[in-house]
Amino acid sequence: MNGWLAAACLLLVLGLGPALCGAVVGPVRSRLLAQNVATVLAALVLLLSSPGYDRPAYLDTALVLAVLGPAGTLVYERLLAEDLPRGTPWPALARAASWASVAVVPPVVVPVCFAVAPGRTTVKVLVIGALLVAGSAVCGRALARAPRTAVGEDSGD
């Protein structure tokens, strides 16, 4: 086992495992936050596995996950808007989860950039990192805002 695989295993055990448990249990909004964090961590595990196993195809899978993960979170947020709680302190939790997911991306992306072959592969790793940061920030903002009132509900005005 090399250092890349050790880091991927560490990220799996300490990050992805608890995030997946959070995506299964708890209120709807915390499950959406955990799903977003799990997507970011899974993409980072794939990034670390690429130089670890010397398989550039893992970068393509990480790229697909970096594109589709935040889109899935936003779709679920839209579909489950009626079930999201009102008047709870979720904005602070959403911001914290968003910043935590953003904070783990550069320490993984920068070393992988130096480990992979220069050229298109390095650009692909940088694009994956940018997509992960942007997707996490967008999802954090979407989950932090107050849910819309459903059709037919009184808005209180």
PDB file of C-alpha atoms in Angstrom:
ATOM      1  CA  MET A   1       0.000   0.000   0.000  1.00  0.00           C
ATOM      2  CA  ASN A   2       1.407   3.373  -0.979  1.00  0.00           C
ATOM      3  CA  GLY A   3       0.750   6.814   0.482  1.00  0.00           C
ATOM      4  CA  TRP A   4      -2.032   7.638  -2.008  1.00  0.00           C
ATOM      5  CA  LEU A   5      -4.023   4.572  -1.050  1.00  0.00           C
ATOM      6  CA  ALA A   6      -3.385   5.163   2.653  1.00  0.00           C
ATOM      7  CA  ALA A   7      -4.773   8.695   2.309  1.00  0.00           C
ATOM      8  CA  ALA A   8      -7.773   7.358   0.360  1.00  0.00           C
ATOM      9  CA  CYS A   9      -8.452   4.761   3.073  1.00  0.00           C
ATOM     10  CA  LEU A  10      -8.144   7.400   5.770  1.00  0.00           C
ATOM     11  CA  LEU A  11     -10.607   9.627   3.918  1.00  0.00           C
ATOM     12  CA  LEU A  12     -12.967   6.673   3.487  1.00  0.00           C
ATOM     13  CA  VAL A  13     -12.939   5.724   7.153  1.00  0.00           C
ATOM     14  CA  LEU A  14     -12.872   9.155   8.780  1.00  0.00           C
ATOM     15  CA  GLY A  15     -14.945  11.102   6.278  1.00  0.00           C
ATOM     16  CA  LEU A  16     -17.028   9.102   3.874  1.00  0.00           C
ATOM     17  CA  GLY A  17     -18.253   6.546   6.410  1.00  0.00           C
ATOM     18  CA  PRO A  18     -19.768   9.100   8.809  1.00  0.00           C
ATOM     19  CA  ALA A  19     -21.135  11.153   5.898  1.00  0.00           C
ATOM     20  CA  LEU A  20     -22.932   8.121   4.493  1.00  0.00           C
ATOM     21  CA  CYS A  21     -24.345   7.314   7.946  1.00  0.00           C
ATOM     22  CA  GLY A  22     -25.601  10.900   8.146  1.00  0.00           C
ATOM     23  CA  ALA A  23     -27.182  10.561   4.714  1.00  0.00           C
ATOM     24  CA  VAL A  24     -29.173   7.558   5.911  1.00  0.00           C
ATOM     25  CA  VAL A  25     -30.327   8.745   9.344  1.00  0.00           C
ATOM     26  CA  GLY A  26     -31.751  12.006  10.633  1.00  0.00           C
ATOM     27  CA  PRO A  27     -33.922  14.828   9.402  1.00  0.00           C
ATOM     28  CA  VAL A  28     -34.246  15.583   5.711  1.00  0.00           C
ATOM     29  CA  ARG A  29     -32.021  18.659   5.629  1.00  0.00           C
ATOM     30  CA  SER A  30     -29.152  16.969   7.458  1.00  0.00           C
ATOM     31  CA  ARG A  31     -29.429  14.010   5.076  1.00  0.00           C
ATOM     32  CA  LEU A  32     -29.120  16.395   2.116  1.00  0.00           C
ATOM     33  CA  LEU A  33     -26.070  18.045   3.680  1.00  0.00           C
ATOM     34  CA  ALA A  34     -24.497  14.672   4.371  1.00  0.00           C
ATOM     35  CA  GLN A  35     -25.206  13.545   0.804  1.00  0.00           C
ATOM     36  CA  ASN A  36     -23.404  16.622  -0.526  1.00  0.00           C
ATOM     37  CA  VAL A  37     -20.410  16.035   1.751  1.00  0.00           C
ATOM     38  CA  ALA A  38     -20.336  12.326   0.823  1.00  0.00           C
ATOM     39  CA  THR A  39     -20.252  13.236  -2.868  1.00  0.00           C
ATOM     40  CA  VAL A  40     -17.270  15.528  -2.371  1.00  0.00           C
ATOM     41  CA  LEU A  41     -15.428  12.933  -0.293  1.00  0.00           C
ATOM     42  CA  ALA A  42     -16.148  10.125  -2.772  1.00  0.00           C
ATOM     43  CA  ALA A  43     -14.729  12.231  -5.609  1.00  0.00           C
ATOM     44  CA  LEU A  44     -11.635  12.959  -3.515  1.00  0.00           C
ATOM     45  CA  VAL A  45     -11.182   9.242  -2.780  1.00  0.00           C
ATOM     46  CA  LEU A  46     -11.299   8.582  -6.519  1.00  0.00           C
ATOM     47  CA  LEU A  47      -8.744  11.368  -7.085  1.00  0.00           C
ATOM     48  CA  LEU A  48      -6.413   9.789  -4.540  1.00  0.00           C
ATOM     49  CA  SER A  49      -6.965   6.308  -5.962  1.00  0.00           C
ATOM     50  CA  SER A  50      -5.937   7.362  -9.461  1.00  0.00           C
ATOM     51  CA  PRO A  51      -2.207   7.818  -8.730  1.00  0.00           C
ATOM     52  CA  GLY A  52      -2.394   5.090  -6.058  1.00  0.00           C
ATOM     53  CA  TYR A  53      -3.407   2.415  -8.542  1.00  0.00           C
ATOM     54  CA  ASP A  54      -1.856   4.232 -11.517  1.00  0.00           C
ATOM     55  CA  ARG A  55      -5.207   4.268 -13.317  1.00  0.00           C
ATOM     56  CA  PRO A  56      -6.122   7.571 -15.017  1.00  0.00           C
ATOM     57  CA  ALA A  57      -9.669   6.297 -15.645  1.00  0.00           C
ATOM     58  CA  TYR A  58     -10.505   7.020 -12.003  1.00  0.00           C
ATOM     59  CA  LEU A  59     -10.159  10.713 -12.835  1.00  0.00           C
ATOM     60  CA  ASP A  60     -12.984  10.403 -15.359  1.00  0.00           C
ATOM     61  CA  THR A  61     -15.216   8.840 -12.713  1.00  0.00           C
ATOM     62  CA  ALA A  62     -14.312  11.620 -10.271  1.00  0.00           C
ATOM     63  CA  LEU A  63     -15.151  14.192 -12.960  1.00  0.00           C
ATOM     64  CA  VAL A  64     -18.579  12.649 -13.555  1.00  0.00           C
ATOM     65  CA  LEU A  65     -19.218  12.551  -9.803  1.00  0.00           C
ATOM     66  CA  ALA A  66     -18.103  16.178  -9.404  1.00  0.00           C
ATOM     67  CA  VAL A  67     -20.615  17.235 -12.060  1.00  0.00           C
ATOM     68  CA  LEU A  68     -23.563  15.051 -11.090  1.00  0.00           C
ATOM     69  CA  GLY A  69     -23.220  15.142  -7.283  1.00  0.00           C
ATOM     70  CA  PRO A  70     -24.176  18.791  -6.695  1.00  0.00           C
ATOM     71  CA  ALA A  71     -26.863  18.544  -9.368  1.00  0.00           C
ATOM     72  CA  GLY A  72     -28.388  15.607  -7.483  1.00  0.00           C
ATOM     73  CA  THR A  73     -28.311  17.523  -4.212  1.00  0.00           C
ATOM     74  CA  LEU A  74     -30.080  20.479  -5.817  1.00  0.00           C
ATOM     75  CA  VAL A  75     -32.704  18.215  -7.400  1.00  0.00           C
ATOM     76  CA  TYR A  76     -33.405  16.521  -4.068  1.00  0.00           C
ATOM     77  CA  GLU A  77     -33.553  19.912  -2.334  1.00  0.00           C
ATOM     78  CA  ARG A  78     -36.149  21.057  -4.830  1.00  0.00           C
ATOM     79  CA  LEU A  79     -38.208  17.858  -4.643  1.00  0.00           C
ATOM     80  CA  LEU A  80     -38.112  17.676  -0.842  1.00  0.00           C
ATOM     81  CA  ALA A  81     -38.737  21.402  -0.233  1.00  0.00           C
ATOM     82  CA  GLU A  82     -42.040  20.686   1.505  1.00  0.00           C
ATOM     83  CA  ASP A  83     -40.382  18.332   4.006  1.00  0.00           C
ATOM     84  CA  LEU A  84     -37.581  20.731   4.965  1.00  0.00           C
ATOM     85  CA  PRO A  85     -38.089  22.201   8.450  1.00  0.00           C
ATOM     86  CA  ARG A  86     -38.896  25.867   8.891  1.00  0.00           C
ATOM     87  CA  GLY A  87     -37.440  28.158  11.534  1.00  0.00           C
ATOM     88  CA  THR A  88     -34.535  25.936  12.567  1.00  0.00           C
ATOM     89  CA  PRO A  89     -30.844  26.900  12.811  1.00  0.00           C
ATOM     90  CA  TRP A  90     -29.903  25.030   9.616  1.00  0.00           C
ATOM     91  CA  PRO A  91     -28.175  27.927   7.803  1.00  0.00           C
ATOM     92  CA  ALA A  92     -25.210  27.752  10.193  1.00  0.00           C
ATOM     93  CA  LEU A  93     -24.955  23.980   9.793  1.00  0.00           C
ATOM     94  CA  ALA A  94     -25.228  24.229   6.012  1.00  0.00           C
ATOM     95  CA  ARG A  95     -22.483  26.861   5.888  1.00  0.00           C
ATOM     96  CA  ALA A  96     -20.234  24.804   8.171  1.00  0.00           C
ATOM     97  CA  ALA A  97     -20.718  21.656   6.085  1.00  0.00           C
ATOM     98  CA  SER A  98     -20.122  23.643   2.903  1.00  0.00           C
ATOM     99  CA  TRP A  99     -16.899  25.184   4.229  1.00  0.00           C
ATOM    100  CA  ALA A 100     -15.720  21.819   5.547  1.00  0.00           C
ATOM    101  CA  SER A 101     -16.221  20.230   2.120  1.00  0.00           C
ATOM    102  CA  VAL A 102     -14.435  23.139   0.458  1.00  0.00           C
ATOM    103  CA  ALA A 103     -11.534  22.977   2.937  1.00  0.00           C
ATOM    104  CA  VAL A 104     -10.640  19.358   2.163  1.00  0.00           C
ATOM    105  CA  VAL A 105     -10.455  19.832  -1.612  1.00  0.00           C
ATOM    106  CA  PRO A 106      -7.161  21.812  -2.037  1.00  0.00           C
ATOM    107  CA  PRO A 107      -5.046  19.539   0.211  1.00  0.00           C
ATOM    108  CA  VAL A 108      -6.036  16.619  -2.039  1.00  0.00           C
ATOM    109  CA  VAL A 109      -6.102  18.303  -5.462  1.00  0.00           C
ATOM    110  CA  VAL A 110      -2.714  20.046  -5.288  1.00  0.00           C
ATOM    111  CA  PRO A 111      -0.612  16.938  -4.515  1.00  0.00           C
ATOM    112  CA  VAL A 112      -2.527  14.898  -7.101  1.00  0.00           C
ATOM    113  CA  CYS A 113      -1.739  17.602  -9.698  1.00  0.00           C
ATOM    114  CA  PHE A 114       1.950  17.060  -9.065  1.00  0.00           C
ATOM    115  CA  ALA A 115       1.609  13.271  -9.134  1.00  0.00           C
ATOM    116  CA  VAL A 116      -0.245  12.875 -12.426  1.00  0.00           C
ATOM    117  CA  ALA A 117       1.198  13.347 -15.888  1.00  0.00           C
ATOM    118  CA  PRO A 118       1.463  16.990 -16.919  1.00  0.00           C
ATOM    119  CA  GLY A 119      -0.885  18.267 -19.574  1.00  0.00           C
ATOM    120  CA  ARG A 120      -4.516  17.300 -20.000  1.00  0.00           C
ATOM    121  CA  THR A 121      -4.538  15.143 -16.887  1.00  0.00           C
ATOM    122  CA  THR A 122      -3.404  18.009 -14.677  1.00  0.00           C
ATOM    123  CA  VAL A 123      -6.056  20.272 -16.191  1.00  0.00           C
ATOM    124  CA  LYS A 124      -8.661  17.584 -15.553  1.00  0.00           C
ATOM    125  CA  VAL A 125      -7.649  17.361 -11.875  1.00  0.00           C
ATOM    126  CA  LEU A 126      -7.859  21.151 -11.533  1.00  0.00           C
ATOM    127  CA  VAL A 127     -11.299  21.176 -13.185  1.00  0.00           C
ATOM    128  CA  ILE A 128     -12.479  18.458 -10.803  1.00  0.00           C
ATOM    129  CA  GLY A 129     -11.245  20.507  -7.843  1.00  0.00           C
ATOM    130  CA  ALA A 130     -12.965  23.645  -9.115  1.00  0.00           C
ATOM    131  CA  LEU A 131     -16.216  21.749  -9.710  1.00  0.00           C
ATOM    132  CA  LEU A 132     -16.109  20.270  -6.214  1.00  0.00           C
ATOM    133  CA  VAL A 133     -15.544  23.657  -4.600  1.00  0.00           C
ATOM    134  CA  ALA A 134     -18.194  25.415  -6.694  1.00  0.00           C
ATOM    135  CA  GLY A 135     -20.741  22.613  -6.309  1.00  0.00           C
ATOM    136  CA  SER A 136     -20.280  22.469  -2.566  1.00  0.00           C
ATOM    137  CA  ALA A 137     -20.637  26.236  -2.248  1.00  0.00           C
ATOM    138  CA  VAL A 138     -23.796  26.310  -4.389  1.00  0.00           C
ATOM    139  CA  CYS A 139     -25.382  23.410  -2.500  1.00  0.00           C
ATOM    140  CA  GLY A 140     -24.506  24.964   0.853  1.00  0.00           C
ATOM    141  CA  ARG A 141     -26.205  28.198  -0.156  1.00  0.00           C
ATOM    142  CA  ALA A 142     -29.252  26.377  -1.512  1.00  0.00           C
ATOM    143  CA  LEU A 143     -29.679  24.355   1.668  1.00  0.00           C
ATOM    144  CA  ALA A 144     -29.064  27.353   3.934  1.00  0.00           C
ATOM    145  CA  ARG A 145     -31.834  29.478   2.506  1.00  0.00           C
ATOM    146  CA  ALA A 146     -35.336  29.238   3.894  1.00  0.00           C
ATOM    147  CA  PRO A 147     -37.615  26.804   2.073  1.00  0.00           C
ATOM    148  CA  ARG A 148     -40.303  28.226  -0.156  1.00  0.00           C
ATOM    149  CA  THR A 149     -43.921  28.058   0.891  1.00  0.00           C
ATOM    150  CA  ALA A 150     -45.902  25.393  -0.877  1.00  0.00           C
ATOM    151  CA  VAL A 151     -48.732  26.273  -3.245  1.00  0.00           C
ATOM    152  CA  GLY A 152     -51.889  27.050  -1.306  1.00  0.00           C
ATOM    153  CA  GLU A 153     -50.109  27.876   1.985  1.00  0.00           C
ATOM    154  CA  ASP A 154     -50.540  31.237   3.606  1.00  0.00           C
ATOM    155  CA  SER A 155     -47.292  33.191   3.595  1.00  0.00           C
ATOM    156  CA  GLY A 156     -48.226  35.055   6.790  1.00  0.00           C
ATOM    157  CA  ASP A 157     -48.677  38.472   5.190  1.00  0.00           C
TER     158      ASP A 157
END
